[in-house]
Short mmCIF file of C-alpha atoms in Angstrom, two decimals:
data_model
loop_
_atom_site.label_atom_id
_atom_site.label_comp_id
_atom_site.label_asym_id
_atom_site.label_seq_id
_atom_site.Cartn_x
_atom_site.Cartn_y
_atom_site.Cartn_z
CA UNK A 188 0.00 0.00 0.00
CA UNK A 189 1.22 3.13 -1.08
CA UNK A 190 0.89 6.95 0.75
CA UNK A 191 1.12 9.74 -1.53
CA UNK A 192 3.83 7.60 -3.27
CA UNK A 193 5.42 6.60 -0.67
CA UNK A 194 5.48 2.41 0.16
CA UNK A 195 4.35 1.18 3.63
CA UNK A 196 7.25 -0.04 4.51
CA UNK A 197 9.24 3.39 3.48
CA UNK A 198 7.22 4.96 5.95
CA UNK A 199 8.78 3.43 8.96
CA UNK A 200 12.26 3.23 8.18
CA UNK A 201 13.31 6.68 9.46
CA UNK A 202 12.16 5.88 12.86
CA UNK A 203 12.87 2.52 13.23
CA UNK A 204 16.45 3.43 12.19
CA UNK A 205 16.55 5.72 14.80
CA UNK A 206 15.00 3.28 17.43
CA UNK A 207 17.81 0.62 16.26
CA UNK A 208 20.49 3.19 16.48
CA UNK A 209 19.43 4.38 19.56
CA UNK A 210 19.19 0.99 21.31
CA UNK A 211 22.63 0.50 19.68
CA UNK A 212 24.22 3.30 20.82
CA UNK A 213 22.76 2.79 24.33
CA UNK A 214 23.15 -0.64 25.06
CA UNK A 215 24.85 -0.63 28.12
CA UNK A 216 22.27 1.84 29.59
CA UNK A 217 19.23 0.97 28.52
CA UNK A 218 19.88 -3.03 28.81
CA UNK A 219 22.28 -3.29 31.79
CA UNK A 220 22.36 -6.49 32.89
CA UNK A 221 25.80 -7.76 32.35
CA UNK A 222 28.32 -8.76 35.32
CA UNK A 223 29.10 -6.31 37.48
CA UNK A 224 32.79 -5.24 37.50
CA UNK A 225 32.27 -3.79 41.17
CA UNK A 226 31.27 -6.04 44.34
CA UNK A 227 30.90 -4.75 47.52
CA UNK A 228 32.85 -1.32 46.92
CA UNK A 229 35.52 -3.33 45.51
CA UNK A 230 36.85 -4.32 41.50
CA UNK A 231 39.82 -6.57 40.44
CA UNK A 232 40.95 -5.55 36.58
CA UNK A 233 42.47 -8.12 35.09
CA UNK A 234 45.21 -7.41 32.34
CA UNK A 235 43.19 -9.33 29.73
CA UNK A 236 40.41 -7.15 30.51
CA UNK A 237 42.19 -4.39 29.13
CA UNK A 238 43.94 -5.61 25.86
CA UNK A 239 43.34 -4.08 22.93
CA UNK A 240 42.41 -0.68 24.78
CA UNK A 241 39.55 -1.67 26.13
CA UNK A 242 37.00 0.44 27.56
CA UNK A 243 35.46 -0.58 31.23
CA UNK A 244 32.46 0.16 33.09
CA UNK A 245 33.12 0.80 36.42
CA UNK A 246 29.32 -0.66 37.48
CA UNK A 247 27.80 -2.47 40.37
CA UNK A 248 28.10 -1.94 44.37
CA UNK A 249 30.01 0.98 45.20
CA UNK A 250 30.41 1.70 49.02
CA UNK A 251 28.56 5.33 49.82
CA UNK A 252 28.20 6.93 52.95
CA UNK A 253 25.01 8.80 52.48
CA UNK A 254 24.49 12.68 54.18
CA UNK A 255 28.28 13.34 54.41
CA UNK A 256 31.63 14.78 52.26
CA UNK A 257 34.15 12.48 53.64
CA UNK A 258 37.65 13.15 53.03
CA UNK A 259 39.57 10.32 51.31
CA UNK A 260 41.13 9.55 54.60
CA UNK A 261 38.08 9.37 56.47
CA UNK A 262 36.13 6.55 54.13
CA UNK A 263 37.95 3.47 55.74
CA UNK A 264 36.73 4.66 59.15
CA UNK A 265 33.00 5.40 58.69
CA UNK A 266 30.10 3.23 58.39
CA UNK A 267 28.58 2.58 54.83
CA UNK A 268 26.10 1.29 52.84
CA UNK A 269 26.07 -0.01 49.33
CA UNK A 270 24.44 1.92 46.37
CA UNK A 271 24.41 0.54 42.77
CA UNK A 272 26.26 2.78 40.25
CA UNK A 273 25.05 4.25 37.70
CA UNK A 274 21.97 5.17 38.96
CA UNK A 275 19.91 7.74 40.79
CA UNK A 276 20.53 7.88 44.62
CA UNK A 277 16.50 8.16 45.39
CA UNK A 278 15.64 7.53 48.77
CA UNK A 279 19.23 7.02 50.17
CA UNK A 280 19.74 10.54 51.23
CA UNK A 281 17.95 13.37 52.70
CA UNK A 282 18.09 17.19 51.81
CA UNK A 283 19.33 19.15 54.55
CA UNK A 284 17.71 22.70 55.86
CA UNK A 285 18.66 24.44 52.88
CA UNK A 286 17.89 21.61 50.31
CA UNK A 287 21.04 20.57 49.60
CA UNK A 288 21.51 16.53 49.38
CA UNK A 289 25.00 14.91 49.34
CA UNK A 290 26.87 11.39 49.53
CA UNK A 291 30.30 9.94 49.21
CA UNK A 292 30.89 7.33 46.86
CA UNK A 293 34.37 4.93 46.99
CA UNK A 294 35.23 1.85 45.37
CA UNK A 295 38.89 0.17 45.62
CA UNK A 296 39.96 -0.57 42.61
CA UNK A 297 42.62 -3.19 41.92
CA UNK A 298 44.61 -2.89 38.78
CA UNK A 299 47.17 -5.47 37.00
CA UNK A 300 50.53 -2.67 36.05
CA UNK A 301 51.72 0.30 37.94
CA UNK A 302 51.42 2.64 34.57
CA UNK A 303 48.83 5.50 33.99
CA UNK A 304 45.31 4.84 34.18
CA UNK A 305 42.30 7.18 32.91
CA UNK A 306 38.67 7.50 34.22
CA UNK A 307 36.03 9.50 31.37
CA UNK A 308 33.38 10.98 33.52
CA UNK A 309 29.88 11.64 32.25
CA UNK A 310 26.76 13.30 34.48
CA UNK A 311 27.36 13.25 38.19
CA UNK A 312 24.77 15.32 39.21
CA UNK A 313 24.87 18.13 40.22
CA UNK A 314 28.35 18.80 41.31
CA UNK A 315 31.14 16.59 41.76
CA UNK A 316 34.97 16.27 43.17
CA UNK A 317 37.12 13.28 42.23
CA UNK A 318 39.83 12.04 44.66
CA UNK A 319 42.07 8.99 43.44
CA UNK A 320 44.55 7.96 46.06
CA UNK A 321 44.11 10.31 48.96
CA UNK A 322 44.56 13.21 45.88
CA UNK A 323 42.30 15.79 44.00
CA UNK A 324 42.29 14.87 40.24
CA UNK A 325 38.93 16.48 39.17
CA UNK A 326 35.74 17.61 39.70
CA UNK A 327 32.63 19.87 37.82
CA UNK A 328 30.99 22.38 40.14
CA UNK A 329 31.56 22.69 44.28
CA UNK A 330 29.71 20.06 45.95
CA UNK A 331 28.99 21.50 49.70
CA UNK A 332 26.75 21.31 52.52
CA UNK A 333 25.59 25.22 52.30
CA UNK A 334 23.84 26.86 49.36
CA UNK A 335 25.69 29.60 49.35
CA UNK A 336 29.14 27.79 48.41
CA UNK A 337 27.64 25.19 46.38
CA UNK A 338 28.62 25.60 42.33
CA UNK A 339 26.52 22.99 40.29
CA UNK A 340 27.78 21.74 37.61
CA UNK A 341 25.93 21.61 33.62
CA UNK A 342 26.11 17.75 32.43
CA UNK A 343 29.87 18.55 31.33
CA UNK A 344 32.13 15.36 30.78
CA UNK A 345 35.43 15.29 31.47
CA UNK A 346 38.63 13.01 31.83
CA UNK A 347 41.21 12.43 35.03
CA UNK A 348 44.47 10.57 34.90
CA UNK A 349 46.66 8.87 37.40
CA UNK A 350 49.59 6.83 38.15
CA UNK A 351 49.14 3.62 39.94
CA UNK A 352 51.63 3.41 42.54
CA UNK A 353 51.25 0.16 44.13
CA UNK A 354 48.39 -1.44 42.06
CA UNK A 355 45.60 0.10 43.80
CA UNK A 356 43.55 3.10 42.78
CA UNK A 357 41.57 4.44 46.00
CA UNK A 358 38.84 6.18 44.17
CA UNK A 359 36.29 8.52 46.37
CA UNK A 360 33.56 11.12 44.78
CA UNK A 361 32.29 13.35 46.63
CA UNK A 362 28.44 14.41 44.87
CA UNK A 363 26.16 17.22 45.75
CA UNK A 364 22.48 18.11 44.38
CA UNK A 365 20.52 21.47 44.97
CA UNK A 366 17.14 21.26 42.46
CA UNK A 367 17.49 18.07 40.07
CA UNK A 368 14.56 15.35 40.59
CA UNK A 369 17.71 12.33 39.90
CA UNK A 370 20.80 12.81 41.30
CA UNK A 371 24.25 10.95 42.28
CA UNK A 372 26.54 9.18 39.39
CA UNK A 373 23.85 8.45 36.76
CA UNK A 374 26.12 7.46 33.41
CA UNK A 375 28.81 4.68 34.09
CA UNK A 376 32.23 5.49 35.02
CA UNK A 377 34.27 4.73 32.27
CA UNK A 378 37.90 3.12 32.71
CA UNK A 379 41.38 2.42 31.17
CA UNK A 380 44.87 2.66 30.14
CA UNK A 381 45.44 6.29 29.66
CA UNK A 382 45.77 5.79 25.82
CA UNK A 383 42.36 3.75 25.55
CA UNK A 384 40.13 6.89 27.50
CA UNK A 385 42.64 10.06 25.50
CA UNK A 386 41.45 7.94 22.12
CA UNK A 387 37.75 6.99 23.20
CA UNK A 388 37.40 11.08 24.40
CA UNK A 389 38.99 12.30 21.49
CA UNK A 390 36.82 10.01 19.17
CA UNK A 391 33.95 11.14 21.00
CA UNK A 392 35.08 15.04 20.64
CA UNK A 393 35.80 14.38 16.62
CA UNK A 394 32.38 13.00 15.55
CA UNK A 395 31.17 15.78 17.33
CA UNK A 396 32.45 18.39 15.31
CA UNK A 397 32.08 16.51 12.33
CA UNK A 398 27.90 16.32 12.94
CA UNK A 399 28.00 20.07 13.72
CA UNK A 400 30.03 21.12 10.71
CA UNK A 401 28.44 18.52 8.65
CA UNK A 402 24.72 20.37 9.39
CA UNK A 403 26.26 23.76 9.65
CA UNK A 404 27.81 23.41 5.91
CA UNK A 405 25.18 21.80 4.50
CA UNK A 406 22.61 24.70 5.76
CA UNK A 407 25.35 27.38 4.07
CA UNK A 408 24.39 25.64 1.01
CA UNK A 409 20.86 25.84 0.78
CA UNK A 410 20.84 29.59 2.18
CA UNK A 411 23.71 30.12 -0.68
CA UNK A 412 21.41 28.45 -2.84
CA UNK A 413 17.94 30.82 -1.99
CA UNK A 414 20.34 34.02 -2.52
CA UNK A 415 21.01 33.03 -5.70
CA UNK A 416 17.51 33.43 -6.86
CA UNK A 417 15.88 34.78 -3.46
CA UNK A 418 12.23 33.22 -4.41
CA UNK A 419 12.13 29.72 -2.87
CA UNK A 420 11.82 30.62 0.88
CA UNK A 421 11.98 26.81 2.15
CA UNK A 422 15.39 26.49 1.19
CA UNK A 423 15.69 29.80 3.37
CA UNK A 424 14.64 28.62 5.90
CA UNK A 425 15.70 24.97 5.97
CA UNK A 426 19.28 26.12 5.71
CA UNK A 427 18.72 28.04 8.50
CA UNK A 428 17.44 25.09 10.14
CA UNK A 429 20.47 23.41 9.59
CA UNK A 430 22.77 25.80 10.30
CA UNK A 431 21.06 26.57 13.80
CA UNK A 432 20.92 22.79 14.22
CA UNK A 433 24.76 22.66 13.96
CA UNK A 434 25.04 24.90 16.55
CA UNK A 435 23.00 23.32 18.79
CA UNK A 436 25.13 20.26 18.11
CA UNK A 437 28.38 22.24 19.14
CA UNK A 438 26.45 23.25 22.67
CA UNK A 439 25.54 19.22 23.62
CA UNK A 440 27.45 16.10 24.03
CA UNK A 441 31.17 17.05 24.14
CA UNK A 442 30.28 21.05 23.93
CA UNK A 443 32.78 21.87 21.63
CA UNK A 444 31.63 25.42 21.84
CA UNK A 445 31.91 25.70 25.19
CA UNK A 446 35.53 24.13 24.69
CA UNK A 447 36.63 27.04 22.83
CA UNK A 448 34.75 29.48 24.82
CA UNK A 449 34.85 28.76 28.49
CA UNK A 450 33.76 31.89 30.05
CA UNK A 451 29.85 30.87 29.79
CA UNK A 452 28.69 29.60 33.14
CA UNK A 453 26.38 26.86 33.42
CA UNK A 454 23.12 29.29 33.41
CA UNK A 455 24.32 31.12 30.27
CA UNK A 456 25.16 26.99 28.45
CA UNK A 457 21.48 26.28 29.81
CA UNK A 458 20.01 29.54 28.49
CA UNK A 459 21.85 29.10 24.60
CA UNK A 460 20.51 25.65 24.76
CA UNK A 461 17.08 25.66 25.26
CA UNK A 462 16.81 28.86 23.46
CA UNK A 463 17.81 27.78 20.40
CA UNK A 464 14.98 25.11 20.11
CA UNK A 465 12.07 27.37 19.59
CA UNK A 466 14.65 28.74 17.17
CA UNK A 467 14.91 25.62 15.64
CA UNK A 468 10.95 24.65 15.62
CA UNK A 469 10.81 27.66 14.07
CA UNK A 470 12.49 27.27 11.23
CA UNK A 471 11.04 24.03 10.70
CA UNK A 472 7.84 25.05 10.93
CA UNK A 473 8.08 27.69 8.63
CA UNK A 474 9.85 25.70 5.82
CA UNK A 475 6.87 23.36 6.09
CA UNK A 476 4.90 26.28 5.33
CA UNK A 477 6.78 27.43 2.80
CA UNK A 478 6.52 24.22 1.01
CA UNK A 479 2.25 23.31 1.84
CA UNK A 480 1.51 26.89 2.33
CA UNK A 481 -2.02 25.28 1.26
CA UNK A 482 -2.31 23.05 3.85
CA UNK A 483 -1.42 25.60 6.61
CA UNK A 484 -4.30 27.54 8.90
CA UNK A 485 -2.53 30.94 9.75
CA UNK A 486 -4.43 31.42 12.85
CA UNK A 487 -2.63 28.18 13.91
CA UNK A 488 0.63 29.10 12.30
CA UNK A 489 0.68 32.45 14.26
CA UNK A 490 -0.42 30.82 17.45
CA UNK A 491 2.68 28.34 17.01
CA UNK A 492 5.08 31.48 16.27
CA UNK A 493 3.66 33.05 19.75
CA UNK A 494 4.32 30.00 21.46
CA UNK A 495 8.01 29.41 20.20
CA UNK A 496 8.67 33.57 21.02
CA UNK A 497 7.48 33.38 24.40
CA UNK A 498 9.68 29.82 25.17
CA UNK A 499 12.62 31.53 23.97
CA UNK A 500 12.22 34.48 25.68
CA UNK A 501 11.32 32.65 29.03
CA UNK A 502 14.51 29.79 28.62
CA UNK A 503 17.02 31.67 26.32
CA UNK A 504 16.86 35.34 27.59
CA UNK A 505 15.29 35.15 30.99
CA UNK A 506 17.70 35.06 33.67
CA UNK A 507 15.16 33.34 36.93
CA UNK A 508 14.94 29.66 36.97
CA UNK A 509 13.59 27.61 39.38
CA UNK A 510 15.80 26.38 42.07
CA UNK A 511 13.48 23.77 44.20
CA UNK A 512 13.76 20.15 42.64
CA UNK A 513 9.59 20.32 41.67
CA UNK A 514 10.07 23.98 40.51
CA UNK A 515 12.67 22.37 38.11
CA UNK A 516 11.00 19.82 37.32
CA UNK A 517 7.76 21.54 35.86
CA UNK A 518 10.41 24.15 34.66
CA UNK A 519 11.60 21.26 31.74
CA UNK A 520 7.66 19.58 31.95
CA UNK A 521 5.89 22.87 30.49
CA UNK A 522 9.41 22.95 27.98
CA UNK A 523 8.89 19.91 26.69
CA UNK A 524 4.82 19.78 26.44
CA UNK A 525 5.32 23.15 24.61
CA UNK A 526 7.82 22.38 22.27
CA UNK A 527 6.30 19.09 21.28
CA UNK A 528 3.08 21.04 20.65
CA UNK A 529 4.26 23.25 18.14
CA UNK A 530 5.91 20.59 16.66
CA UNK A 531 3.08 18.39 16.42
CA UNK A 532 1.36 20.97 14.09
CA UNK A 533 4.27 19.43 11.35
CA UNK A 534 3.51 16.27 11.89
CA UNK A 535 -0.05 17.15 10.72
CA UNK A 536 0.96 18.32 7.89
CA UNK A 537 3.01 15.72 7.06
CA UNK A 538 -0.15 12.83 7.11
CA UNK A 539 -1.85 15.80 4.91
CA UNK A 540 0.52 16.13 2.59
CA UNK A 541 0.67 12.37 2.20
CA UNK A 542 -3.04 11.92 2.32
CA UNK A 543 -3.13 14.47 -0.53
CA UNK A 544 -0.45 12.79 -2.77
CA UNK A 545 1.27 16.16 -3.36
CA UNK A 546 4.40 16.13 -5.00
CA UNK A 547 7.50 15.63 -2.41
CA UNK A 548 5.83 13.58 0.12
CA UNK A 549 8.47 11.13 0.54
CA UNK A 550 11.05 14.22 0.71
CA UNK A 551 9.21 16.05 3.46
CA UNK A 552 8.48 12.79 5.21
CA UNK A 553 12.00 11.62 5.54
CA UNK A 554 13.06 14.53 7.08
CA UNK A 555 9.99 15.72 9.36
CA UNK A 556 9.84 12.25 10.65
CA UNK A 557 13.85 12.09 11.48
CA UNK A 558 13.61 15.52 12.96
CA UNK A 559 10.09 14.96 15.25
CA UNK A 560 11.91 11.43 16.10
CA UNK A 561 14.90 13.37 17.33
CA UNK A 562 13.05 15.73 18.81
CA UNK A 563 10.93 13.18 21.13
CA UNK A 564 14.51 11.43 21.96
CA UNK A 565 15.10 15.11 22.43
CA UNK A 566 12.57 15.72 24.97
CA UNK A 567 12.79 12.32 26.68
CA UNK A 568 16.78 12.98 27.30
CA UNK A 569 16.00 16.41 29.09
CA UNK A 570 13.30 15.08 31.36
CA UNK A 571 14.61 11.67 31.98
CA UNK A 572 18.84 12.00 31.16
CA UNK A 573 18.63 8.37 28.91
CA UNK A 574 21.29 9.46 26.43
CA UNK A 575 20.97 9.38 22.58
CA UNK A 576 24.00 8.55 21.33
CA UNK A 577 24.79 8.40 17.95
CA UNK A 578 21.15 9.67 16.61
CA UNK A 579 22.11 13.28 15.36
CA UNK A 580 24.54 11.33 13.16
CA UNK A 581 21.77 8.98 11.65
CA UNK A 582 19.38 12.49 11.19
CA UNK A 583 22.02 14.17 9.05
CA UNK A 584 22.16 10.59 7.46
CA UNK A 585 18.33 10.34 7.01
CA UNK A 586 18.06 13.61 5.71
CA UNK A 587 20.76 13.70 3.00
CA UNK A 588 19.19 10.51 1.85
CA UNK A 589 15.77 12.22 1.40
CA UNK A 590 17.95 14.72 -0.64
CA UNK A 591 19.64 12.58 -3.23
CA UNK A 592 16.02 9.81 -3.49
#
């Protein structure tokens, strides 16, 4: 059965690509089941384990001493309990009078060599400071027991490196939360030789870029293209798209912009990043416009424009956020219900134009559907932190696909 000339089964292969990729590229988090490397605070690397640069996940039973910032020195004397890592802390420890919830992690880990070792660090929320072997290596944010010192921290990865002296690495975290709903180490701890995590970080940092210059050129293309004749506006305005989507690119994952410019603090990264979304919607909406303008209600259209002005004027220019963990939380709720509004006006459009037959329908499918599939991952990632790896890579795919069928 066919949809405005488009097959059955073409109509599901954007998403489902992007499901597969995404259970792909998520494996370990979404399906983690395997062995534990950790037991009862404690992990024993083998050397086998780590031929061929392997990559470990430092997961299972770390020791954590709940409602305290223990010095390294002080873990071995304290009383503990066991908390599975990665995962959200929950229950296991209680704001104090100014809101502020923190816990010590540790976990003794036994290595095979006395060389250098590396640890790539992903989302401890909300602040963090990393002690291997009685010694401060790294850290994102000030994690305190007052508000007024406390620094958070904005989802930033990072890398630490150490020399084993005697075959033991005596790792202790100290975490701290103010307003986020899930807290404490939620990504695994990544581990190896010190050439395995520089390569795995620096692979990580290079398909970055690539996706955001990829997008960014190919939206210089298309606006190159409309100024040539300055009469097809959806080539405006998906260019635009594109190039805006680049950028957004640069300000996620590895945030490569905020590698070159490091004087942005974590409300000013938060601000750029959600205000470029309406931004975004915006030009996507429009270029859907441009191309159906026959299939578009301007009341609606307008209405959708308001929407998108006042979310980027509320997250990208306003400077109050909430800083209670429910005032967060329906801070990214009303976000995400808003956003997925105004983009569900496209998706209408989309089952129109295929309804209709109307020339381009397997064009405009391929890439609303890749983008509104994104954009769900999107919105699921920012209320829930699963991570999307690899799907902005498979959109760019998608898209040039639609481009050159």
């Amino acid at each position: 059965r066919t949809y405005g000339g488009v097959r059955g089964r073409e109509l599901i292969t954007p998403s489902y690509s992007i499901v597969v990729v995404l259970l792909m590229g998520n494996y370990h988090y979404l399906f983690n089941n395997h062995a534990k490397l950790v037991n009862d605070g404690t992990a024993v690397i083998t050397k086998e384990q780590l031929e061929g640069n392997e990559i470990l996940a430092l997961d299972g039973n770390w020791s954590f001493y709940p409602n305290a910032l223990l010095a390294p020195e002080e873990v071995h004397k304290e009383a503990h309990t066991f908390i599975n890592v990665p995962s959200d802390w929950k229950n296991a420890v209680q704001p104090n009078e100014e809101g502020l919830s923190v816990g010590t992690y540790h976990i003794r880990l036994h290595v095979p060599n006395d060389e250098q070792y590396g640890l790539y660090i992903r989302t401890i929320r909300q602040a963090n400071r990393l002690f291997i072997n009685d010694i401060e290596v790294g850290g994102m944010g000030n994690p305190t027991h007052t508000a007024t010192e406390f620094i958070p921290e904005s989802d930033d990865r990072y890398t630490v490196f150490v020399q084993s002296p005697s075959g033991v690495l005596d790792i202790v975290i100290h975490v701290a939360n103010l307003n986020y709903s899930e807290a404490g180490i939620l990504y695994p701890i990544e581990f190896g030789t010190k050439e395995a995590i520089e390569k795995h970080y620096q692979l990580k940092v290079l398909v970055n870029i690539v996706i955001s210059v990829c997008y960014i050129i190919f939206g210089v293309i298309y606006i190159i293209s409309y100024s040539q004749n300055l009469q097809r506006k959806e080539e405006l305005f998906f260019g635009l798209f594109a190039v805006l989507f680049g950028v957004y690119m640069s300000f996620i994952n590895e945030k490569i912009f905020f590698l070159l410019f490091t004087n942005f603090s974590i409300y000013e990264q938060g601000r750029l990043q959600l205000g470029i979304l309406p931004l975004l919607v915006f030009c996507l909406t429009h270029f859907v416009y441009c191309m159906y303008p026959q299939l578009v209600r301007k009341n609606i259209l307008y209405f959708i424009y308001m929407l998108l002005a006042v979310l980027f004027i509320v997250y990208g220019v306003n400077e109050k956020v909430p800083t209670t963990i429910n005032g967060v939380f329906f801070y990214q709720l009303i976000f995400v219900v808003a956003m997925f509004l105004s983009a569900l006006y496209s998706i209408f459009i989309l089952f129109n134009v295929l309804r209709k037959k109307l020339d381009g329908a397997f064009y405009i499918f391929i890439i609303l559907t890749s983008l509104v599939c994104y954009m769900i991952l999107l919105m699921i990632n920012f209320l829930t932190g699963m991570p999307i790896n690899l799907t902005e890579l498979l959109v760019f795919i998608l898209i040039l696909y639609s481009f050159a069928s």
